[in-house]
Amino acid sequence: MENQNVYAKPVTFHNILKFAVPTIAMTVFMSFYSMVDGLFVSNLIGTKALSAVNLTAPLIQFVTAVSTMLAAGGSAVIMKKMGEGKEREAREDFTFLILVNAAVGLAMCALGYGVMDQVFAVFGLSPDVSGYCREYLSRYLLFTVPILLMNNFSLYMIGSGRASLSFACSVAGGVLNMALDYLFLGVFHMGIGGAAVATGLGYSVTAVAGVLVFCKESSFLHFVRPAFRPKVLILAASNGSSEMAGALVTGIVTLVFNWMMLKVAGEEGVAAVTIIMYVLMFASSLYTGYSYGVAPMLSFYFGEGNADKLKKVVAVSLKVIAAISLLTAAASFAFTEPMVAVFARPGNLVYALAATGNKICTAALLFIGFNIFGSGMFTALSNGGVSALLAFSRSFVFMLAMLILLPLLLGVNGIWLATPAAELLSFVLSGYLFFKYRKRYGY
């Protein structure tokens, strides 16, 4: 098969970028989905509605957590089997895991509708913000299954040697999202619910394309009659547990951030947090995209037992991430005011909070890339335990500890410093585990 020859090529910087550049572009466009929502919502509705977008984020992350686990863990398991020459078995498992994701989507959609009123009631929000939250989430949940399929198909397209197609779908979805945001909010005045529908339809592009692509037998991976193997489901779940932990923990930490900012600076503080999260999300998408791009290579060469190629991929990756880290940190600090001004007008409280907070949080960009790659690398090498330890420590243990400790010492600036401090601690742990397992995997 032609796609299989991709892994037979020499490992060079150029060939690695063929995998990574489309996935970097893909994740950047995916990050635009939420950012574009925020841009239209803040400018056409107001910063209270922008606060609502952030307040709904934890529930959305909880809903998609299981799919994220199965997508990342399942991709590593299936690509390892392809590398071992077990092609028929890998395709049966692929089809089975996609069906599981569809079932999970329906269950998570129902759960989301069941708990959202109770969750929003806990915060004691104003009637306006509470109404915005319910309207946005209720529309978003309608697209749960397509969004979960999008998470999976994006990774499986990459593993099938169709990274360019995955990128094209992301671009198409992003453009559709932006066009519909303008149409629904600016022309038809559908309110914040229109922004949620625009996002859902944008995500659906990859889901529809994936169904069409993987129905073709000419595809490296394609649908076949599924085989129910509980062991595969357990292995995919355990191997992708770090990704699920990351999604769950991100939701929990976002809840804590929102709760503390509501206490310290009110709903304006939540809006400021939202703006800074957009900046961090955009930068993180570069690292996540790169890690997604090289993960199939790591899994394949590990399954093939090719230590030389594995070592080259890791060495090039560390250099690329170092370069991206320096560039994103410098750009974020230098362009803080213009970036914040896109979402909030200069002179108001939201702008002042976000401008100060972004300059402090910029330090985190020096470490985030290495932490994301470290967790993704161990997932690709089928070591879900180490990957989960890194993800859980980074996103929960260190972050929660810093969120509790630093605000007591430094007030609101302590909230902003929590992210760089947690990323630094995670960087130290990632470095330790990287060298500890170096001989085992030969990288």
Tab-separated table of C-alpha atoms in Angstrom:
chain	number	residue	atom	x	y	z
A	1	MET	CA	0.000	0.000	0.000
A	2	GLU	CA	1.269	3.458	-0.892
A	3	ASN	CA	0.496	5.012	2.457
A	4	GLN	CA	2.518	2.368	4.231
A	5	ASN	CA	5.653	3.575	2.373
A	6	VAL	CA	5.508	6.788	4.399
A	7	TYR	CA	7.023	4.940	7.351
A	8	ALA	CA	9.704	3.307	5.204
A	9	LYS	CA	11.235	6.664	4.251
A	10	PRO	CA	14.359	7.954	6.062
A	11	VAL	CA	13.763	9.975	9.211
A	12	THR	CA	14.791	13.497	8.275
A	13	PHE	CA	13.699	16.913	9.436
A	14	HIS	CA	11.885	17.369	6.119
A	15	ASN	CA	10.002	14.064	6.343
A	16	ILE	CA	9.037	14.661	9.968
A	17	LEU	CA	7.628	18.048	9.012
A	18	LYS	CA	5.512	16.356	6.332
A	19	PHE	CA	3.744	14.610	9.202
A	20	ALA	CA	3.829	17.485	11.672
A	21	VAL	CA	3.099	20.660	9.710
A	22	PRO	CA	-0.410	19.598	8.588
A	23	THR	CA	-1.312	18.526	12.134
A	24	ILE	CA	0.075	21.735	13.616
A	25	ALA	CA	-2.024	23.707	11.164
A	26	MET	CA	-4.979	21.450	11.972
A	27	THR	CA	-4.818	22.019	15.731
A	28	VAL	CA	-4.263	25.750	15.245
A	29	PHE	CA	-7.438	25.932	13.193
A	30	MET	CA	-9.225	23.828	15.813
A	31	SER	CA	-8.162	26.338	18.461
A	32	PHE	CA	-9.638	29.056	16.268
A	33	TYR	CA	-13.090	27.523	16.715
A	34	SER	CA	-13.327	28.650	20.336
A	35	MET	CA	-11.368	31.848	19.747
A	36	VAL	CA	-13.653	32.927	16.916
A	37	ASP	CA	-16.671	32.240	19.118
A	38	GLY	CA	-15.113	34.427	21.794
A	39	LEU	CA	-14.277	37.171	19.313
A	40	PHE	CA	-17.810	37.407	17.934
A	41	VAL	CA	-19.466	36.892	21.304
A	42	SER	CA	-17.413	39.563	23.098
A	43	ASN	CA	-17.800	42.149	20.346
A	44	LEU	CA	-21.416	41.518	19.289
A	45	ILE	CA	-22.983	40.485	22.616
A	46	GLY	CA	-20.622	41.585	25.410
A	47	THR	CA	-18.072	40.449	27.987
A	48	LYS	CA	-20.777	38.859	30.164
A	49	ALA	CA	-21.537	36.480	27.324
A	50	LEU	CA	-17.773	35.882	26.962
A	51	SER	CA	-17.716	34.874	30.633
A	52	ALA	CA	-20.484	32.371	29.901
A	53	VAL	CA	-18.410	30.710	27.157
A	54	ASN	CA	-15.661	30.048	29.708
A	55	LEU	CA	-18.071	28.936	32.408
A	56	THR	CA	-19.465	26.245	30.084
A	57	ALA	CA	-15.978	25.007	29.122
A	58	PRO	CA	-15.571	22.560	32.054
A	59	LEU	CA	-18.786	20.708	31.203
A	60	ILE	CA	-17.765	20.519	27.544
A	61	GLN	CA	-14.370	19.105	28.552
A	62	PHE	CA	-16.006	16.512	30.796
A	63	VAL	CA	-18.325	15.462	27.954
A	64	THR	CA	-15.467	14.916	25.506
A	65	ALA	CA	-12.953	13.400	27.947
A	66	VAL	CA	-13.782	9.742	27.267
A	67	SER	CA	-13.580	10.233	23.503
A	68	THR	CA	-10.215	11.965	23.868
A	69	MET	CA	-8.972	8.942	25.795
A	70	LEU	CA	-10.184	6.442	23.213
A	71	ALA	CA	-8.909	8.515	20.286
A	72	ALA	CA	-5.343	8.926	21.575
A	73	GLY	CA	-5.072	5.510	23.209
A	74	GLY	CA	-6.786	3.663	20.383
A	75	SER	CA	-4.648	5.330	17.724
A	76	ALA	CA	-1.456	4.206	19.465
A	77	VAL	CA	-2.735	0.621	19.841
A	78	ILE	CA	-3.941	0.360	16.241
A	79	MET	CA	-0.845	1.917	14.640
A	80	LYS	CA	1.355	-0.407	16.703
A	81	LYS	CA	-0.580	-3.389	15.289
A	82	MET	CA	-0.184	-2.015	11.770
A	83	GLY	CA	3.560	-1.794	12.370
A	84	GLU	CA	3.530	-5.423	13.535
A	85	GLY	CA	1.774	-6.468	10.304
A	86	LYS	CA	-1.582	-7.285	11.950
A	87	GLU	CA	-3.554	-5.208	9.468
A	88	ARG	CA	-6.901	-7.045	9.505
A	89	GLU	CA	-6.994	-7.135	13.289
A	90	ALA	CA	-6.092	-3.432	13.478
A	91	ARG	CA	-8.968	-2.513	11.143
A	92	GLU	CA	-11.451	-4.576	13.135
A	93	ASP	CA	-10.354	-2.788	16.300
A	94	PHE	CA	-10.542	0.584	14.558
A	95	THR	CA	-14.160	0.006	13.509
A	96	PHE	CA	-15.086	-1.256	16.962
A	97	LEU	CA	-13.585	1.785	18.719
A	98	ILE	CA	-15.390	4.207	16.397
A	99	LEU	CA	-18.725	2.553	17.259
A	100	VAL	CA	-17.869	2.798	20.961
A	101	ASN	CA	-17.197	6.514	20.527
A	102	ALA	CA	-20.584	7.070	18.903
A	103	ALA	CA	-22.291	5.324	21.836
A	104	VAL	CA	-20.250	7.352	24.312
A	105	GLY	CA	-21.315	10.532	22.525
A	106	LEU	CA	-24.990	9.785	22.981
A	107	ALA	CA	-24.499	8.961	26.660
A	108	MET	CA	-22.426	12.085	27.348
A	109	CYS	CA	-24.961	14.269	25.558
A	110	ALA	CA	-27.744	13.010	27.822
A	111	LEU	CA	-25.543	13.447	30.898
A	112	GLY	CA	-24.689	17.013	29.928
A	113	TYR	CA	-28.342	18.000	29.679
A	114	GLY	CA	-29.003	16.316	33.014
A	115	VAL	CA	-26.423	18.157	35.118
A	116	MET	CA	-25.919	21.586	33.566
A	117	ASP	CA	-28.600	23.402	35.583
A	118	GLN	CA	-27.208	22.110	38.881
A	119	VAL	CA	-23.635	23.068	37.922
A	120	PHE	CA	-24.484	26.638	36.959
A	121	ALA	CA	-26.594	27.099	40.087
A	122	VAL	CA	-23.529	26.493	42.285
A	123	PHE	CA	-21.750	29.630	41.026
A	124	GLY	CA	-24.471	32.062	42.021
A	125	LEU	CA	-24.298	33.825	38.654
A	126	SER	CA	-26.279	36.858	37.618
A	127	PRO	CA	-29.463	36.060	35.647
A	128	ASP	CA	-27.892	37.342	32.405
A	129	VAL	CA	-24.754	35.202	32.628
A	130	SER	CA	-26.688	32.157	33.835
A	131	GLY	CA	-29.035	32.457	30.856
A	132	TYR	CA	-26.115	32.772	28.455
A	133	CYS	CA	-24.534	29.613	29.915
A	134	ARG	CA	-27.676	27.513	29.463
A	135	GLU	CA	-28.308	28.790	25.952
A	136	TYR	CA	-24.741	28.135	24.761
A	137	LEU	CA	-24.339	24.661	26.275
A	138	SER	CA	-27.783	23.387	25.285
A	139	ARG	CA	-27.023	24.108	21.613
A	140	TYR	CA	-23.462	22.772	21.800
A	141	LEU	CA	-24.534	19.409	23.230
A	142	LEU	CA	-26.609	18.707	20.115
A	143	PHE	CA	-23.331	18.110	18.260
A	144	THR	CA	-21.714	15.778	20.807
A	145	VAL	CA	-21.476	12.728	18.517
A	146	PRO	CA	-19.999	14.617	15.513
A	147	ILE	CA	-17.506	16.350	17.813
A	148	LEU	CA	-16.379	13.043	19.316
A	149	LEU	CA	-16.042	11.490	15.857
A	150	MET	CA	-14.021	14.518	14.779
A	151	ASN	CA	-11.586	13.912	17.651
A	152	ASN	CA	-11.055	10.343	16.472
A	153	PHE	CA	-11.024	10.820	12.710
A	154	SER	CA	-8.458	13.614	12.939
A	155	LEU	CA	-5.930	11.260	14.558
A	156	TYR	CA	-6.778	8.272	12.354
A	157	MET	CA	-6.407	10.341	9.203
A	158	ILE	CA	-2.922	11.278	10.383
A	159	GLY	CA	-2.078	7.646	11.156
A	160	SER	CA	-3.307	6.633	7.698
A	161	GLY	CA	-0.871	9.010	6.037
A	162	ARG	CA	-3.664	11.514	5.261
A	163	ALA	CA	-2.471	14.381	7.436
A	164	SER	CA	-3.113	16.831	4.596
A	165	LEU	CA	-6.745	15.736	4.424
A	166	SER	CA	-7.102	16.185	8.170
A	167	PHE	CA	-5.666	19.669	7.787
A	168	ALA	CA	-8.001	20.473	4.890
A	169	CYS	CA	-11.003	19.384	6.961
A	170	SER	CA	-9.883	21.581	9.847
A	171	VAL	CA	-9.451	24.570	7.560
A	172	ALA	CA	-12.857	23.985	5.995
A	173	GLY	CA	-14.439	23.607	9.421
A	174	GLY	CA	-12.742	26.723	10.722
A	175	VAL	CA	-13.795	28.822	7.744
A	176	LEU	CA	-17.356	27.508	8.036
A	177	ASN	CA	-17.383	28.314	11.740
A	178	MET	CA	-16.229	31.890	11.154
A	179	ALA	CA	-18.728	32.443	8.337
A	180	LEU	CA	-21.606	31.039	10.374
A	181	ASP	CA	-20.598	33.066	13.453
A	182	TYR	CA	-20.902	36.221	11.381
A	183	LEU	CA	-24.149	35.051	9.802
A	184	PHE	CA	-25.834	33.744	12.966
A	185	LEU	CA	-24.709	36.528	15.320
A	186	GLY	CA	-24.220	39.526	13.052
A	187	VAL	CA	-27.041	39.028	10.531
A	188	PHE	CA	-29.701	36.791	12.080
A	189	HIS	CA	-29.020	37.890	15.697
A	190	MET	CA	-29.354	34.348	17.064
A	191	GLY	CA	-27.388	35.242	20.189
A	192	ILE	CA	-24.858	33.081	21.973
A	193	GLY	CA	-26.728	29.919	20.955
A	194	GLY	CA	-25.894	30.754	17.339
A	195	ALA	CA	-22.180	30.734	18.206
A	196	ALA	CA	-22.535	27.218	19.651
A	197	VAL	CA	-24.356	25.967	16.525
A	198	ALA	CA	-21.656	27.506	14.305
A	199	THR	CA	-18.950	25.701	16.271
A	200	GLY	CA	-20.791	22.376	16.147
A	201	LEU	CA	-21.287	22.588	12.386
A	202	GLY	CA	-17.630	23.478	11.930
A	203	TYR	CA	-16.543	20.404	13.880
A	204	SER	CA	-18.939	18.250	11.864
A	205	VAL	CA	-16.937	18.761	8.659
A	206	THR	CA	-14.190	16.368	9.810
A	207	ALA	CA	-16.764	13.877	11.121
A	208	VAL	CA	-18.568	13.682	7.772
A	209	ALA	CA	-15.316	13.525	5.785
A	210	GLY	CA	-14.008	10.769	8.049
A	211	VAL	CA	-17.061	8.582	7.484
A	212	LEU	CA	-16.676	8.970	3.719
A	213	VAL	CA	-12.908	8.332	3.709
A	214	PHE	CA	-12.866	5.318	6.003
A	215	CYS	CA	-15.676	3.629	4.101
A	216	LYS	CA	-13.261	3.201	1.187
A	217	GLU	CA	-11.260	-0.029	1.142
A	218	SER	CA	-8.383	1.781	-0.576
A	219	SER	CA	-7.704	3.707	2.644
A	220	PHE	CA	-4.813	2.475	4.808
A	221	LEU	CA	-7.347	2.230	7.640
A	222	HIS	CA	-10.957	1.509	6.694
A	223	PHE	CA	-14.140	0.146	8.190
A	224	VAL	CA	-14.574	-3.617	8.271
A	225	ARG	CA	-16.819	-5.929	10.239
A	226	PRO	CA	-15.897	-5.074	13.852
A	227	ALA	CA	-14.659	-7.619	16.327
A	228	PHE	CA	-15.639	-7.167	19.968
A	229	ARG	CA	-12.395	-7.459	21.918
A	230	PRO	CA	-12.781	-6.109	25.463
A	231	LYS	CA	-9.014	-6.315	25.876
A	232	VAL	CA	-8.528	-3.778	23.068
A	233	LEU	CA	-11.003	-1.388	24.676
A	234	ILE	CA	-9.250	-1.744	28.036
A	235	LEU	CA	-5.827	-1.269	26.443
A	236	ALA	CA	-6.972	1.798	24.496
A	237	ALA	CA	-8.567	3.241	27.635
A	238	SER	CA	-5.506	2.643	29.815
A	239	ASN	CA	-3.101	3.867	27.151
A	240	GLY	CA	-5.101	7.031	26.566
A	241	SER	CA	-5.852	7.608	30.235
A	242	SER	CA	-3.429	10.531	30.367
A	243	GLU	CA	-5.380	12.326	27.654
A	244	MET	CA	-8.653	11.713	29.485
A	245	ALA	CA	-7.061	12.830	32.739
A	246	GLY	CA	-5.853	15.942	30.968
A	247	ALA	CA	-9.351	16.762	29.711
A	248	LEU	CA	-10.985	16.058	33.073
A	249	VAL	CA	-8.360	17.918	35.033
A	250	THR	CA	-8.490	20.872	32.671
A	251	GLY	CA	-12.196	21.038	33.380
A	252	ILE	CA	-11.632	20.919	37.121
A	253	VAL	CA	-8.876	23.521	37.037
A	254	THR	CA	-11.020	25.786	34.865
A	255	LEU	CA	-13.778	25.477	37.437
A	256	VAL	CA	-11.324	26.470	40.182
A	257	PHE	CA	-9.994	29.385	38.128
A	258	ASN	CA	-13.511	30.624	37.496
A	259	TRP	CA	-14.538	30.182	41.102
A	260	MET	CA	-11.551	32.140	42.436
A	261	MET	CA	-11.912	34.906	39.874
A	262	LEU	CA	-15.610	35.255	40.634
A	263	LYS	CA	-14.654	35.795	44.271
A	264	VAL	CA	-11.763	38.190	43.571
A	265	ALA	CA	-12.870	40.152	40.490
A	266	GLY	CA	-16.414	39.035	39.671
A	267	GLU	CA	-17.674	38.117	36.227
A	268	GLU	CA	-15.186	40.572	34.657
A	269	GLY	CA	-12.389	38.423	36.082
A	270	VAL	CA	-13.828	35.343	34.391
A	271	ALA	CA	-13.897	37.215	31.090
A	272	ALA	CA	-10.211	38.125	31.584
A	273	VAL	CA	-9.360	34.475	32.288
A	274	THR	CA	-11.158	33.541	29.071
A	275	ILE	CA	-8.984	35.890	27.004
A	276	ILE	CA	-5.750	34.561	28.519
A	277	MET	CA	-6.883	30.977	27.981
A	278	TYR	CA	-7.375	31.758	24.304
A	279	VAL	CA	-3.760	32.946	24.066
A	280	LEU	CA	-2.424	29.878	25.911
A	281	MET	CA	-4.699	27.585	23.904
A	282	PHE	CA	-3.410	28.996	20.630
A	283	ALA	CA	0.233	28.489	21.648
A	284	SER	CA	-0.473	25.034	23.090
A	285	SER	CA	-2.135	24.012	19.828
A	286	LEU	CA	1.251	24.301	18.117
A	287	TYR	CA	2.794	21.783	20.524
A	288	THR	CA	-0.249	19.525	20.525
A	289	GLY	CA	-0.312	19.529	16.730
A	290	TYR	CA	3.336	18.584	16.531
A	291	SER	CA	2.900	15.791	19.068
A	292	TYR	CA	-0.122	14.435	17.186
A	293	GLY	CA	1.864	14.517	13.965
A	294	VAL	CA	4.840	12.501	15.182
A	295	ALA	CA	2.875	10.111	17.446
A	296	PRO	CA	2.055	7.623	14.639
A	297	MET	CA	5.750	7.568	13.696
A	298	LEU	CA	6.769	6.841	17.277
A	299	SER	CA	4.149	4.085	17.600
A	300	PHE	CA	5.036	2.510	14.241
A	301	TYR	CA	8.814	2.487	14.789
A	302	PHE	CA	8.328	1.175	18.314
A	303	GLY	CA	6.162	-1.653	16.999
A	304	GLU	CA	8.674	-2.287	14.227
A	305	GLY	CA	11.560	-2.366	16.722
A	306	ASN	CA	13.488	0.334	14.810
A	307	ALA	CA	15.404	2.137	17.579
A	308	ASP	CA	17.481	4.260	15.181
A	309	LYS	CA	14.469	5.894	13.582
A	310	LEU	CA	12.782	6.297	16.966
A	311	LYS	CA	15.851	8.100	18.337
A	312	LYS	CA	15.985	10.477	15.353
A	313	VAL	CA	12.313	11.415	15.659
A	314	VAL	CA	12.725	12.269	19.365
A	315	ALA	CA	15.939	14.271	18.828
A	316	VAL	CA	14.444	16.393	16.046
A	317	SER	CA	11.252	16.872	18.064
A	318	LEU	CA	13.044	18.353	21.066
A	319	LYS	CA	14.781	20.912	18.845
A	320	VAL	CA	11.551	21.889	17.103
A	321	ILE	CA	9.705	22.316	20.401
A	322	ALA	CA	12.516	24.447	21.859
A	323	ALA	CA	12.334	26.780	18.871
A	324	ILE	CA	8.528	27.065	19.011
A	325	SER	CA	8.672	27.720	22.769
A	326	LEU	CA	11.020	30.682	22.424
A	327	LEU	CA	9.084	32.199	19.528
A	328	THR	CA	5.639	31.902	21.143
A	329	ALA	CA	6.819	33.288	24.488
A	330	ALA	CA	8.445	36.301	22.836
A	331	ALA	CA	5.418	36.974	20.625
A	332	SER	CA	2.908	36.631	23.470
A	333	PHE	CA	4.785	39.130	25.662
A	334	ALA	CA	5.428	41.633	22.874
A	335	PHE	CA	1.884	41.643	21.504
A	336	THR	CA	-0.125	41.344	24.730
A	337	GLU	CA	-1.981	44.648	24.421
A	338	PRO	CA	-3.088	44.228	20.781
A	339	MET	CA	-4.216	40.645	21.420
A	340	VAL	CA	-6.264	41.591	24.474
A	341	ALA	CA	-7.754	44.610	22.678
A	342	VAL	CA	-9.335	42.264	20.116
A	343	PHE	CA	-11.622	40.925	22.859
A	344	ALA	CA	-11.973	43.843	25.299
A	345	ARG	CA	-11.849	47.597	24.865
A	346	PRO	CA	-8.820	49.355	26.425
A	347	GLY	CA	-9.672	51.199	29.599
A	348	ASN	CA	-12.164	48.776	31.134
A	349	LEU	CA	-11.547	46.323	33.964
A	350	VAL	CA	-11.534	43.225	31.752
A	351	TYR	CA	-8.791	44.699	29.552
A	352	ALA	CA	-6.612	45.710	32.523
A	353	LEU	CA	-6.910	42.295	34.194
A	354	ALA	CA	-6.239	40.363	30.994
A	355	ALA	CA	-3.239	42.490	29.923
A	356	THR	CA	-1.507	42.038	33.285
A	357	GLY	CA	-2.381	38.373	33.524
A	358	ASN	CA	-1.175	37.513	30.014
A	359	LYS	CA	2.275	39.010	30.577
A	360	ILE	CA	2.673	36.907	33.709
A	361	CYS	CA	1.278	33.728	32.136
A	362	THR	CA	3.581	34.063	29.119
A	363	ALA	CA	6.400	32.419	31.111
A	364	ALA	CA	4.440	29.149	30.970
A	365	LEU	CA	4.983	28.975	27.205
A	366	LEU	CA	8.650	28.120	27.782
A	367	PHE	CA	7.679	24.790	29.354
A	368	ILE	CA	4.260	23.761	28.000
A	369	GLY	CA	5.595	22.320	24.752
A	370	PHE	CA	8.031	19.921	26.412
A	371	ASN	CA	5.343	18.784	28.854
A	372	ILE	CA	2.795	18.120	26.099
A	373	PHE	CA	5.338	16.252	23.979
A	374	GLY	CA	6.548	14.180	26.937
A	375	SER	CA	3.062	12.943	27.749
A	376	GLY	CA	2.226	12.336	24.088
A	377	MET	CA	5.483	10.462	23.503
A	378	PHE	CA	4.838	7.956	26.284
A	379	THR	CA	1.274	7.452	25.017
A	380	ALA	CA	2.667	6.706	21.548
A	381	LEU	CA	5.101	4.224	23.123
A	382	SER	CA	2.137	2.462	24.800
A	383	ASN	CA	3.222	3.502	28.288
A	384	GLY	CA	-0.052	4.969	29.420
A	385	GLY	CA	0.940	4.885	33.083
A	386	VAL	CA	3.866	7.297	32.733
A	387	SER	CA	1.875	9.465	30.336
A	388	ALA	CA	-0.995	9.642	32.824
A	389	LEU	CA	1.394	10.499	35.653
A	390	LEU	CA	2.812	13.408	33.655
A	391	ALA	CA	-0.573	14.697	32.552
A	392	PHE	CA	-2.192	14.340	35.968
A	393	SER	CA	0.715	15.910	37.845
A	394	ARG	CA	0.943	18.795	35.421
A	395	SER	CA	-2.725	19.629	35.076
A	396	PHE	CA	-4.027	18.758	38.524
A	397	VAL	CA	-1.502	18.221	41.318
A	398	PHE	CA	0.875	21.053	40.461
A	399	MET	CA	-1.775	23.426	39.131
A	400	LEU	CA	-4.162	22.962	42.037
A	401	ALA	CA	-1.339	23.325	44.572
A	402	MET	CA	-0.183	26.572	42.953
A	403	LEU	CA	-3.743	27.884	42.711
A	404	ILE	CA	-4.212	27.337	46.439
A	405	LEU	CA	-0.798	28.572	47.599
A	406	LEU	CA	0.161	31.522	45.392
A	407	PRO	CA	-3.050	33.610	45.676
A	408	LEU	CA	-2.694	33.463	49.470
A	409	LEU	CA	0.740	35.051	49.115
A	410	LEU	CA	0.305	37.349	46.110
A	411	GLY	CA	-3.424	37.946	45.634
A	412	VAL	CA	-4.726	38.136	42.055
A	413	ASN	CA	-1.180	38.020	40.633
A	414	GLY	CA	-0.823	34.666	42.378
A	415	ILE	CA	-3.691	33.336	40.248
A	416	TRP	CA	-1.825	34.347	37.098
A	417	LEU	CA	1.481	32.907	38.382
A	418	ALA	CA	-0.083	29.530	39.113
A	419	THR	CA	0.126	28.413	35.473
A	420	PRO	CA	3.858	29.166	34.892
A	421	ALA	CA	4.765	27.675	38.282
A	422	ALA	CA	2.830	24.459	37.602
A	423	GLU	CA	4.355	24.118	34.117
A	424	LEU	CA	7.861	24.567	35.531
A	425	LEU	CA	7.327	21.815	38.093
A	426	SER	CA	5.918	19.571	35.368
A	427	PHE	CA	8.931	20.316	33.160
A	428	VAL	CA	11.247	19.047	35.902
A	429	LEU	CA	9.198	15.844	36.280
A	430	SER	CA	9.050	15.331	32.489
A	431	GLY	CA	12.826	15.665	32.246
A	432	TYR	CA	13.377	13.139	35.016
A	433	LEU	CA	11.073	10.516	33.453
A	434	PHE	CA	12.458	11.168	29.972
A	435	PHE	CA	15.964	10.211	31.081
A	436	LYS	CA	14.758	7.401	33.323
A	437	TYR	CA	13.116	5.517	30.422
A	438	ARG	CA	15.629	6.441	27.754
A	439	LYS	CA	17.446	3.102	27.740
A	440	ARG	CA	14.246	1.043	27.796
A	441	TYR	CA	12.904	2.564	24.570
A	442	GLY	CA	16.194	3.424	22.924
A	443	TYR	CA	15.426	7.052	22.118
